[in-house]
């Protein structure tokens, strides 16, 4: 994640932002073909929640029902690992509304970038022949996680 921001009073402004809030690696596959999933449903859920805030009275409930309760299995691993709560999302949205407005366009673009992501992973596989990619889940954290991985215990 490339993320250069300046904090000006209570507003956060970003000069450069490449949107991949985190890549969640749910399993590592060695010695198999590079079949991996790219999960973007959690980005859709996030923006549905954000759009619902225009008419909602309880922002925490919105994030609980639309983001956390509907999280992909891969994102649930991350939520559990980082103990993410709906109230944390609600607080960050209230604190940095302009920031979230500024990233919507790029995050929606990311939903249609699966081919590009697969090409990048393929290039890495050529550079690192022993690498076997894991599933990639793209979702929004809450400023406490940065770009991280979580490996699911099975």
CSV table of C-alpha atoms in Angstrom, one decimal:
chain,number,residue,atom,x,y,z
A,1,UNK,CA,0.0,0.0,0.0
A,2,UNK,CA,1.4,3.4,-0.9
A,3,UNK,CA,-0.2,6.0,1.3
A,4,UNK,CA,1.2,9.5,1.8
A,5,UNK,CA,-1.1,11.7,3.7
A,6,UNK,CA,-0.9,15.0,5.5
A,7,UNK,CA,-3.0,15.7,8.5
A,8,UNK,CA,-4.4,19.3,8.5
A,9,UNK,CA,-6.3,20.0,11.7
A,10,UNK,CA,-9.1,17.4,11.8
A,11,UNK,CA,-9.0,16.7,8.0
A,12,UNK,CA,-6.8,14.2,6.4
A,13,UNK,CA,-5.6,14.9,2.8
A,14,UNK,CA,-3.8,12.5,0.6
A,15,UNK,CA,-1.4,13.3,-2.1
A,16,UNK,CA,-0.9,9.8,-3.4
A,17,UNK,CA,-3.0,6.8,-2.8
A,18,UNK,CA,-2.9,3.4,-4.5
A,19,UNK,CA,-5.9,1.6,-3.2
A,20,UNK,CA,-5.2,-1.8,-1.9
A,21,UNK,CA,-6.2,-1.4,1.7
A,22,UNK,CA,-4.9,-4.8,2.5
A,23,UNK,CA,-4.2,-8.0,0.8
A,24,UNK,CA,-5.5,-10.8,2.9
A,25,UNK,CA,-3.8,-14.1,2.3
A,26,UNK,CA,-5.9,-16.9,3.7
A,27,UNK,CA,-3.9,-19.9,2.7
A,28,UNK,CA,-0.5,-20.6,1.2
A,29,UNK,CA,-0.4,-23.3,-1.5
A,30,UNK,CA,2.9,-25.0,-2.2
A,31,UNK,CA,3.6,-27.3,-5.1
A,32,UNK,CA,0.2,-26.6,-6.9
A,33,UNK,CA,-0.9,-24.6,-9.9
A,34,UNK,CA,-1.4,-20.9,-9.3
A,35,UNK,CA,-5.1,-21.0,-8.8
A,36,UNK,CA,-6.2,-18.3,-6.5
A,37,UNK,CA,-9.3,-16.2,-5.9
A,38,UNK,CA,-9.5,-12.5,-5.9
A,39,UNK,CA,-12.3,-11.5,-3.6
A,40,UNK,CA,-13.7,-7.9,-4.0
A,41,UNK,CA,-17.2,-8.4,-2.5
A,42,UNK,CA,-16.1,-6.7,0.7
A,43,UNK,CA,-15.4,-3.4,-1.2
A,44,UNK,CA,-18.9,-3.5,-2.6
A,45,UNK,CA,-20.3,-4.1,0.9
A,46,UNK,CA,-18.3,-1.2,2.3
A,47,UNK,CA,-19.6,1.3,-0.3
A,48,UNK,CA,-23.2,0.0,0.1
A,49,UNK,CA,-22.8,0.8,3.8
A,50,UNK,CA,-21.3,4.2,3.1
A,51,UNK,CA,-24.2,5.0,0.7
A,52,UNK,CA,-26.7,3.8,3.4
A,53,UNK,CA,-25.3,6.4,5.9
A,54,UNK,CA,-27.2,9.1,4.0
A,55,UNK,CA,-30.4,7.9,5.6
A,56,UNK,CA,-29.3,5.8,8.5
A,57,UNK,CA,-29.5,6.9,12.1
A,58,UNK,CA,-27.1,4.3,13.6
A,59,UNK,CA,-23.9,4.2,11.7
A,60,UNK,CA,-22.5,1.4,13.8
A,61,UNK,CA,-25.4,-0.8,13.0
A,62,UNK,CA,-25.0,-0.1,9.3
A,63,UNK,CA,-21.4,-1.2,9.4
A,64,UNK,CA,-22.3,-4.2,11.5
A,65,UNK,CA,-25.0,-5.5,9.2
A,66,UNK,CA,-23.6,-4.5,5.8
A,67,UNK,CA,-19.9,-4.9,6.3
A,68,UNK,CA,-19.1,-7.3,9.2
A,69,UNK,CA,-22.1,-9.6,9.1
A,70,UNK,CA,-21.8,-9.9,5.3
A,71,UNK,CA,-18.0,-10.2,5.2
A,72,UNK,CA,-16.5,-12.8,2.9
A,73,UNK,CA,-15.0,-15.8,4.6
A,74,UNK,CA,-11.6,-14.5,3.8
A,75,UNK,CA,-12.3,-11.1,5.3
A,76,UNK,CA,-13.8,-12.7,8.4
A,77,UNK,CA,-10.4,-14.2,9.1
A,78,UNK,CA,-8.9,-10.7,9.0
A,79,UNK,CA,-11.7,-9.2,11.1
A,80,UNK,CA,-11.1,-11.9,13.8
A,81,UNK,CA,-7.4,-11.5,13.7
A,82,UNK,CA,-7.4,-7.7,14.1
A,83,UNK,CA,-10.6,-7.7,16.3
A,84,UNK,CA,-12.3,-5.2,14.0
A,85,UNK,CA,-15.6,-3.8,15.3
A,86,UNK,CA,-18.3,-1.9,13.6
A,87,UNK,CA,-17.9,1.1,16.0
A,88,UNK,CA,-14.3,1.5,14.7
A,89,UNK,CA,-15.6,1.9,11.2
A,90,UNK,CA,-18.2,4.4,12.4
A,91,UNK,CA,-15.7,6.5,14.2
A,92,UNK,CA,-13.3,6.6,11.3
A,93,UNK,CA,-16.0,7.6,8.9
A,94,UNK,CA,-17.1,10.4,11.1
A,95,UNK,CA,-13.6,11.6,11.7
A,96,UNK,CA,-12.4,11.5,8.0
A,97,UNK,CA,-15.4,11.9,5.7
A,98,UNK,CA,-13.5,13.7,3.0
A,99,UNK,CA,-10.9,11.0,2.9
A,100,UNK,CA,-13.5,8.3,2.2
A,101,UNK,CA,-15.2,10.5,-0.4
A,102,UNK,CA,-11.8,10.9,-2.1
A,103,UNK,CA,-11.0,7.1,-2.4
A,104,UNK,CA,-14.4,5.9,-3.7
A,105,UNK,CA,-13.6,6.3,-7.4
A,106,UNK,CA,-10.3,4.4,-7.2
A,107,UNK,CA,-11.8,1.7,-5.1
A,108,UNK,CA,-14.7,1.2,-7.5
A,109,UNK,CA,-12.1,1.0,-10.3
A,110,UNK,CA,-10.3,-1.7,-8.4
A,111,UNK,CA,-13.4,-3.9,-8.6
A,112,UNK,CA,-12.8,-4.2,-12.3
A,113,UNK,CA,-9.1,-4.8,-12.1
A,114,UNK,CA,-8.9,-8.6,-11.6
A,115,UNK,CA,-7.1,-9.2,-14.9
A,116,UNK,CA,-4.4,-6.6,-14.0
A,117,UNK,CA,-4.0,-8.1,-10.5
A,118,UNK,CA,-3.6,-11.6,-12.1
A,119,UNK,CA,-1.0,-10.3,-14.5
A,120,UNK,CA,1.0,-8.8,-11.6
A,121,UNK,CA,0.9,-12.0,-9.7
A,122,UNK,CA,2.0,-13.9,-12.8
A,123,UNK,CA,5.0,-11.6,-13.2
A,124,UNK,CA,5.9,-12.3,-9.6
A,125,UNK,CA,5.6,-16.1,-10.2
A,126,UNK,CA,8.1,-15.7,-13.1
A,127,UNK,CA,10.6,-13.8,-10.8
A,128,UNK,CA,10.1,-16.3,-7.9
A,129,UNK,CA,9.4,-19.7,-9.3
A,130,UNK,CA,8.8,-21.3,-5.9
A,131,UNK,CA,6.0,-18.7,-5.2
A,132,UNK,CA,2.5,-20.0,-5.2
A,133,UNK,CA,0.0,-17.3,-4.7
A,134,UNK,CA,-2.7,-17.4,-2.1
A,135,UNK,CA,-6.2,-16.0,-2.3
A,136,UNK,CA,-6.4,-12.2,-2.3
A,137,UNK,CA,-9.2,-10.4,-0.5
A,138,UNK,CA,-9.5,-6.7,-1.0
A,139,UNK,CA,-11.4,-4.8,1.7
A,140,UNK,CA,-11.2,-1.8,3.9
A,141,UNK,CA,-9.6,-1.8,7.3
A,142,UNK,CA,-10.1,1.0,9.7
A,143,UNK,CA,-6.7,2.8,9.9
A,144,UNK,CA,-5.4,0.3,12.5
A,145,UNK,CA,-4.3,-2.5,10.2
A,146,UNK,CA,-2.4,-1.0,7.3
A,147,UNK,CA,-1.6,-3.5,4.6
A,148,UNK,CA,-1.5,-6.9,6.3
A,149,UNK,CA,-1.9,-10.5,5.8
A,150,UNK,CA,-3.8,-13.1,7.8
A,151,UNK,CA,-3.2,-16.8,7.5
A,152,UNK,CA,-6.1,-19.0,8.4
A,153,UNK,CA,-5.4,-21.8,10.7
A,154,UNK,CA,-6.9,-25.0,9.4
